[in-house]
Tab-separated table of C-alpha atoms in Angstrom:
chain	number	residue	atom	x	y	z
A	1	UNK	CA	-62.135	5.322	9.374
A	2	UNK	CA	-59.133	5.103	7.800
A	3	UNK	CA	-55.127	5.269	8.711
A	4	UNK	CA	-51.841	6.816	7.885
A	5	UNK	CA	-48.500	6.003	8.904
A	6	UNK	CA	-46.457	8.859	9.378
A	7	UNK	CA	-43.059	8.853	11.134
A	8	UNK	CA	-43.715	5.419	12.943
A	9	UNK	CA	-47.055	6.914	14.580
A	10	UNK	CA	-50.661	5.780	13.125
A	11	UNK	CA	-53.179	9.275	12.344
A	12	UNK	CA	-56.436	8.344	12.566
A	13	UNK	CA	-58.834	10.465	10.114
A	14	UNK	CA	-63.014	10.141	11.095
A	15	UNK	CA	-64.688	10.332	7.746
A	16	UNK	CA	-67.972	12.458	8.216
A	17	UNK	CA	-71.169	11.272	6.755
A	18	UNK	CA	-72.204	14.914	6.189
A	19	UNK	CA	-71.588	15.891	1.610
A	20	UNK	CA	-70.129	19.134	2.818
A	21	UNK	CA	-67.877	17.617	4.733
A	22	UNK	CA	-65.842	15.220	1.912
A	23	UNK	CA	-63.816	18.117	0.551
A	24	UNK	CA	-62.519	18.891	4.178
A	25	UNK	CA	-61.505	15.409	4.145
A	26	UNK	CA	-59.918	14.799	0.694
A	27	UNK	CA	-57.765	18.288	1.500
A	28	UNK	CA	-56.856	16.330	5.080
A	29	UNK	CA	-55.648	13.335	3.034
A	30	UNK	CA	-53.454	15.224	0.657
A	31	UNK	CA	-51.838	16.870	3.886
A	32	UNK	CA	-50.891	13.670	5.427
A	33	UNK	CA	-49.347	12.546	2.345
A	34	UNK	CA	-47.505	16.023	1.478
A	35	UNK	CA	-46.120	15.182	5.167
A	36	UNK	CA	-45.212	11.243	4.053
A	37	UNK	CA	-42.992	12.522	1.311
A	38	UNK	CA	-41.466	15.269	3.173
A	39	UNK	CA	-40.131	12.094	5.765
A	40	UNK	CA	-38.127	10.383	2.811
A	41	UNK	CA	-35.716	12.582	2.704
A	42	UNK	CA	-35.305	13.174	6.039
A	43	UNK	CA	-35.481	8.900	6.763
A	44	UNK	CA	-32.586	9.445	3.305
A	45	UNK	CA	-30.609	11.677	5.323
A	46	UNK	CA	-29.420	8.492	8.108
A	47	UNK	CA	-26.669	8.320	5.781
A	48	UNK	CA	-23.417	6.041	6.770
A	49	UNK	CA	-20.128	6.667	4.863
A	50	UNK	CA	-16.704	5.506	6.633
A	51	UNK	CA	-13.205	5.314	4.365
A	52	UNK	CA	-10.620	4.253	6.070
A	53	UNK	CA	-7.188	3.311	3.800
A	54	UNK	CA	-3.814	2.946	4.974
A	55	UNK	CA	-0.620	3.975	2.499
A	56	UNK	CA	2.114	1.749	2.297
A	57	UNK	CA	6.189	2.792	2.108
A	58	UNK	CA	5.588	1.736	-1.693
A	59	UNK	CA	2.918	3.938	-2.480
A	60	UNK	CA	-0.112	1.332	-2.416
A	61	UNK	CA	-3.008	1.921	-0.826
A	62	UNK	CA	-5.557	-0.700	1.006
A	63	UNK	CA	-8.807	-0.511	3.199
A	64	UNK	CA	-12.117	-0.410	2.834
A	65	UNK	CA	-15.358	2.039	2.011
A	66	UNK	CA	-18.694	1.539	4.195
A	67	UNK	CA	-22.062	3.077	2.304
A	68	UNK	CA	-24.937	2.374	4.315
A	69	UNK	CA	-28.372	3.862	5.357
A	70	UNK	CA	-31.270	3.658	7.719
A	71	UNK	CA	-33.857	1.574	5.210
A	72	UNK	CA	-36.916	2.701	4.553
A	73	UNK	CA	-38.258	-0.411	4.113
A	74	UNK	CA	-37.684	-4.077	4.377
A	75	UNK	CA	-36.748	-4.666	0.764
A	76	UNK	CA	-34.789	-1.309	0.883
A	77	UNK	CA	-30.996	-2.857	0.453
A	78	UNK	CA	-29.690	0.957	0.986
A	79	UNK	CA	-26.563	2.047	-1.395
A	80	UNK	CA	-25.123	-0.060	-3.273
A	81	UNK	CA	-21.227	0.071	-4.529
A	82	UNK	CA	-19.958	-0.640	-7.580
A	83	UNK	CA	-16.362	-1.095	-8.492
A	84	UNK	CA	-14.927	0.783	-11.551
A	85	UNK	CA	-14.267	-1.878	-14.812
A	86	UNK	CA	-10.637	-1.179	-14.623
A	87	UNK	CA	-10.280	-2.351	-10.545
A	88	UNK	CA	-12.683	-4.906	-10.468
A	89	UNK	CA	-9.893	-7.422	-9.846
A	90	UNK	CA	-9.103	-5.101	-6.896
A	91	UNK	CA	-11.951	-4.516	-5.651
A	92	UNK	CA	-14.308	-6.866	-3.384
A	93	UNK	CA	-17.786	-5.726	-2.611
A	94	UNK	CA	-19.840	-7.386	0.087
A	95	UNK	CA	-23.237	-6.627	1.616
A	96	UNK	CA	-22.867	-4.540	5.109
A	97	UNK	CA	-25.771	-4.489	8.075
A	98	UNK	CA	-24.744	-2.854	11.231
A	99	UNK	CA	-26.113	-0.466	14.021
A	100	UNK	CA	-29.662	-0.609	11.634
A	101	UNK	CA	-27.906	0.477	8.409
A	102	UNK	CA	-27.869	-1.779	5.272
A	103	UNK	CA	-25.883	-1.076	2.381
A	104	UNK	CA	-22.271	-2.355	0.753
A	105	UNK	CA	-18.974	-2.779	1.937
A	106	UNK	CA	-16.082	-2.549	-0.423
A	107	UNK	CA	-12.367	-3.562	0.193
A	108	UNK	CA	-9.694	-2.589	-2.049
A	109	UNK	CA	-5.726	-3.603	-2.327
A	110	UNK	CA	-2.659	-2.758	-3.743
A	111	UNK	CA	-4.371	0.176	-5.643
A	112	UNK	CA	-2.131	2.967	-6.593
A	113	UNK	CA	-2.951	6.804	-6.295
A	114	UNK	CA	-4.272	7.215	-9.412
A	115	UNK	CA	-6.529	4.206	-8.761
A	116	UNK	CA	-7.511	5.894	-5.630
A	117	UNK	CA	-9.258	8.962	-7.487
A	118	UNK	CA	-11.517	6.000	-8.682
A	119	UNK	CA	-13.260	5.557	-5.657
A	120	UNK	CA	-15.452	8.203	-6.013
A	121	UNK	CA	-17.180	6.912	-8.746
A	122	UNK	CA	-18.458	3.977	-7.188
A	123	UNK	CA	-21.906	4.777	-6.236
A	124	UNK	CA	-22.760	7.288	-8.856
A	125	UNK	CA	-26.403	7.802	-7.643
A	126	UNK	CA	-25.594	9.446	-4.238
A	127	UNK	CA	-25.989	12.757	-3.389
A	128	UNK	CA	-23.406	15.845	-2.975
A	129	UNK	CA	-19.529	14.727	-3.904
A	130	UNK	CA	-16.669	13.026	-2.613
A	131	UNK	CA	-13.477	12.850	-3.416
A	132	UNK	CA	-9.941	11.774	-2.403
A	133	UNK	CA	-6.369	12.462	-4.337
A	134	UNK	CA	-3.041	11.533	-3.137
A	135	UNK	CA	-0.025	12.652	-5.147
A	136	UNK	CA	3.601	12.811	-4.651
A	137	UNK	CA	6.180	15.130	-5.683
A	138	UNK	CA	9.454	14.082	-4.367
A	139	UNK	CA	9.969	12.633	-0.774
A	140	UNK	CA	6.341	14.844	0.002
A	141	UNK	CA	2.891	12.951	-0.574
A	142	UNK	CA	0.013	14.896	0.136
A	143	UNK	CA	-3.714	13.621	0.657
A	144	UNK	CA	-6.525	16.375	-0.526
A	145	UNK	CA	-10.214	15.814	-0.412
A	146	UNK	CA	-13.277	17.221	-0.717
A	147	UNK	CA	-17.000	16.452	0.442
A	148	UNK	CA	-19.761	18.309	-0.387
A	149	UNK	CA	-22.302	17.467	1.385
A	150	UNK	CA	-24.380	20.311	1.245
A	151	UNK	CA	-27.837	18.153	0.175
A	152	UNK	CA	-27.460	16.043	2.951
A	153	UNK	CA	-29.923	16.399	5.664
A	154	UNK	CA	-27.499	16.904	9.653
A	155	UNK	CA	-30.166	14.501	10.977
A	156	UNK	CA	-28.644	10.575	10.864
A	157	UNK	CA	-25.807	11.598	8.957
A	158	UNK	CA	-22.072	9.699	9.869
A	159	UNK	CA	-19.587	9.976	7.358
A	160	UNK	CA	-16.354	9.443	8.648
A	161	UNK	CA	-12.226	9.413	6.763
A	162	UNK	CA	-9.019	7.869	8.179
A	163	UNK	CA	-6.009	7.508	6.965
A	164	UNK	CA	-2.612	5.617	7.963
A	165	UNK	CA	0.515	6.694	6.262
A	166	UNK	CA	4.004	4.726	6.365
A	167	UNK	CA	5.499	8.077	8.201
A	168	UNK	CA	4.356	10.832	10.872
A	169	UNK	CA	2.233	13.399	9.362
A	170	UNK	CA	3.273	16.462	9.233
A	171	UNK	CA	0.550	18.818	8.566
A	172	UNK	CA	-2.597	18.252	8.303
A	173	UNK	CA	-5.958	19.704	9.312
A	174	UNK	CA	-7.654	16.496	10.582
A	175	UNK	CA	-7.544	14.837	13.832
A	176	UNK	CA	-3.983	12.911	14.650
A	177	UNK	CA	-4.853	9.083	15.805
A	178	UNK	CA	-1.217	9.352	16.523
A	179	UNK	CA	2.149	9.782	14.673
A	180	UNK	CA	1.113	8.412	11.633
A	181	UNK	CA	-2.627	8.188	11.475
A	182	UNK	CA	-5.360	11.287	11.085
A	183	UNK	CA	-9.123	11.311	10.678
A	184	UNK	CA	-11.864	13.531	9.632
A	185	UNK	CA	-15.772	13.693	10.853
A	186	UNK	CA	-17.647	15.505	8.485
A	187	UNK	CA	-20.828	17.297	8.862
A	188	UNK	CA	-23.627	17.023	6.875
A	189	UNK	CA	-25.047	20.275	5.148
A	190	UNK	CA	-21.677	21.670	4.668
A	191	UNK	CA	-18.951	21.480	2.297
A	192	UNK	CA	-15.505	20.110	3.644
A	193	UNK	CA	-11.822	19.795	3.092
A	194	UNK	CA	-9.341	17.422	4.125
A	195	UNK	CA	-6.143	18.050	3.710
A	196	UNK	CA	-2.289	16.031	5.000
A	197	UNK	CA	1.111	16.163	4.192
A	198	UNK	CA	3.837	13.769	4.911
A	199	UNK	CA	7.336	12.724	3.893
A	200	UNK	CA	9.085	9.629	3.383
A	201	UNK	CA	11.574	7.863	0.273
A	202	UNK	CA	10.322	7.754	-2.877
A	203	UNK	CA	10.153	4.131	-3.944
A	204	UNK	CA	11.285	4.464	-7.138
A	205	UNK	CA	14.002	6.725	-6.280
A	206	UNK	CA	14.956	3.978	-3.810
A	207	UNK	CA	14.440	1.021	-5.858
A	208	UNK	CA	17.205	2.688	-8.608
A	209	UNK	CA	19.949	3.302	-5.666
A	210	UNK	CA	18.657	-0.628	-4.449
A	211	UNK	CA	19.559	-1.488	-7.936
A	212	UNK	CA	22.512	0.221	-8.118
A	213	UNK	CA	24.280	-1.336	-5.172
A	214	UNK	CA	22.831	-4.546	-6.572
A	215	UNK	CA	24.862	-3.758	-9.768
A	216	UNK	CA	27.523	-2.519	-7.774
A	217	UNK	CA	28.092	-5.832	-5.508
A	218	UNK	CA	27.572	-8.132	-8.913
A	219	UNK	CA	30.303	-6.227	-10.345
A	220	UNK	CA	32.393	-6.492	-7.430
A	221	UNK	CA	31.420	-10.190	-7.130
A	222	UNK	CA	32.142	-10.754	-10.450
A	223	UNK	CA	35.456	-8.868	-10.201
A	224	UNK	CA	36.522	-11.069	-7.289
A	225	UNK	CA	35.977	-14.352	-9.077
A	226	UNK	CA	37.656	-13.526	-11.894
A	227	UNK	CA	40.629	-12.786	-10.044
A	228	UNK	CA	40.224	-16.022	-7.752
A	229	UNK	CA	40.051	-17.918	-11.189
A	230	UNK	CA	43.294	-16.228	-12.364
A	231	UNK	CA	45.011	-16.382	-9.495
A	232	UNK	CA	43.843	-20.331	-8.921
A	233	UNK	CA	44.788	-21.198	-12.947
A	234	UNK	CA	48.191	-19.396	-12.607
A	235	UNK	CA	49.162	-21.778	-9.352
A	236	UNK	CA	47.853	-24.813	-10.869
A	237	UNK	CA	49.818	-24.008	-14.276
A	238	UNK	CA	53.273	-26.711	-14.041
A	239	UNK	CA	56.699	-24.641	-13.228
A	240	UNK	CA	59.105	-25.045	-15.129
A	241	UNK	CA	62.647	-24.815	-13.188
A	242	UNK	CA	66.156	-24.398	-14.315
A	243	UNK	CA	68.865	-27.236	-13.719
A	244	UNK	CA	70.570	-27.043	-10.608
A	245	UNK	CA	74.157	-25.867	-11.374
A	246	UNK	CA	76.866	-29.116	-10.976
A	247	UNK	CA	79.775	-28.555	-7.894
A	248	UNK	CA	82.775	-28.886	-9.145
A	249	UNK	CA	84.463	-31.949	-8.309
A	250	UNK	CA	87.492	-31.092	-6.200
A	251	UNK	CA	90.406	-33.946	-6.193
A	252	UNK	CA	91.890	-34.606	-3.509
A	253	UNK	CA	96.028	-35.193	-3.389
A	254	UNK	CA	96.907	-38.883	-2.525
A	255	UNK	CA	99.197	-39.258	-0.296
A	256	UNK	CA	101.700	-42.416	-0.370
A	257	UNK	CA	102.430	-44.534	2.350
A	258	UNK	CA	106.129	-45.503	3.411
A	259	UNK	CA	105.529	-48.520	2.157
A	260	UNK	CA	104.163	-47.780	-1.553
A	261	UNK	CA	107.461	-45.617	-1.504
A	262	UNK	CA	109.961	-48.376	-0.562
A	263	UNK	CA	107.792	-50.759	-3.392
A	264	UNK	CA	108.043	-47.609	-5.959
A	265	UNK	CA	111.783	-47.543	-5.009
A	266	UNK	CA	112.384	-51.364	-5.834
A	267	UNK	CA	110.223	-50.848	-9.072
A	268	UNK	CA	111.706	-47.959	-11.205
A	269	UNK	CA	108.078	-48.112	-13.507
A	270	UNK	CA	106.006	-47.011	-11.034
A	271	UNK	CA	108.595	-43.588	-10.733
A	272	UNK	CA	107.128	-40.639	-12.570
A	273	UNK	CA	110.253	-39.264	-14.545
């Protein structure tokens, strides 16, 4: 008597004694087995894929990518992500276990949009595609994606986007988490699109005008000193005045006493002729 293991339920197969019989048996086995592999797939199709990111006013992007599955064994470590060479110093990968699923967990940082289209290329083995772009043109940054996952099996499958932008959204054909945030649950055995729009300042557009009133206040600064040094030298520089004018010196008549005039009298010198 011998067993097989198929879908978590032992089949027990009675071997017959009888010749005749062996054939029947051997075309029994290869049955069960044909049934075995048809499972992997299926056990393959528990899939787990979550992205959620969040765009800052600067145009930099953080979160984190879950890629997990329902093992098929116990030294099954399910997918496995690896960062791109160029964002490895971005890029942190850990192992993930959760709700059954094994796999990796990757967290990203200050990545910018380009380094965003990078994502996708960091589990290269998996089946169907997925992708993410975000581009600006303007004040308008739009997110578009695409997931084909057509070779997927429905059965297990939860891959799940969200996205947080600086501003509210304003179009989009996702689910709104609220002014600013949208998400996306996408079906297995189908090929989706995400799409979202939203508007806010251009950073770099900003940065020049922060630069210019920068410029503009060190030039006024700068203006403001230099007069405060001119005006400080030219009060501190010695004045040179002009002599006062003299008064004239006024004389004043003197006027004789009766007595000078008797003495005058007595002394004809002292009479002015």
């Amino acid at each position: 008597m011998t067993g097989y293991a198929t879908a978590g339920t032992m089949t027990t197969v009675q071997q017959s004694t009888d010749p005749a019989a062996k054939p029947t048996s051997r075309k029994r086995f290869l049955t069960v087995a044909a049934l075995a592999l048809m499972l992997v797939p299926l056990l393959a199709g528990c899939i787990r894929v979550q992205v959620s990111m969040g765009v800052s006013a600067n145009d930099r992007v953080t979160g984190q990518v879950v890629a997990a599955a329902i093992p098929a064994n116990e030294a099954d470590k399910g997918p496995q992500l690896t960062p791109p060479s160029s964002l490895e110093d971005k890029i942190r990968v850990q192992e993930y276990k959760k709700d059954g699923y094994v796999g990796s967990q990757a967290f990203f940082s200050d990545l910018s949009f380009g380094d965003v289209a990078q994502l996708g290329s960091m589990y290269a083995e998996g089946s169907g595609s997925f992708q993410i772009t975000l581009k600006r043109s303007g004040d308008t940054v739009t997110l578009d994606g695409k997931a084909d996952l057509k070779t997927v099996p429905t059965q297990g499958a939860d891959v799940q986007v969200s996205i947080a932008f600086p501003a509210r959204v304003g179009t989009t054909n996702g689910t709104r988490d609220g002014d600013s945030r949208v998400s996306w649950t996408l079906p297995a055995g189908e090929v989706s699109t995400m799409r979202a729009e939203v508007n806010y300042a251009d950073p770099s557009t900003r940065s020049f005008a922060g630069w210019a009133g920068i410029m503009a206040g060190l030039a006024l600064g700068v203006a403001i000193v230099v007069g405060a040094m001119a005006w400080m030298a030219r009060n501190r520089a010695p004045i040179k005045r002009a002599p006062a004018a003299k008064a004239p010196v006024m004389k004043t008549p003197v006027t004789k006493s009766p007595a000078s005039k008797q003495a005058d009298n007595k002394n004809p010198k002292n009479t002015t002729k």
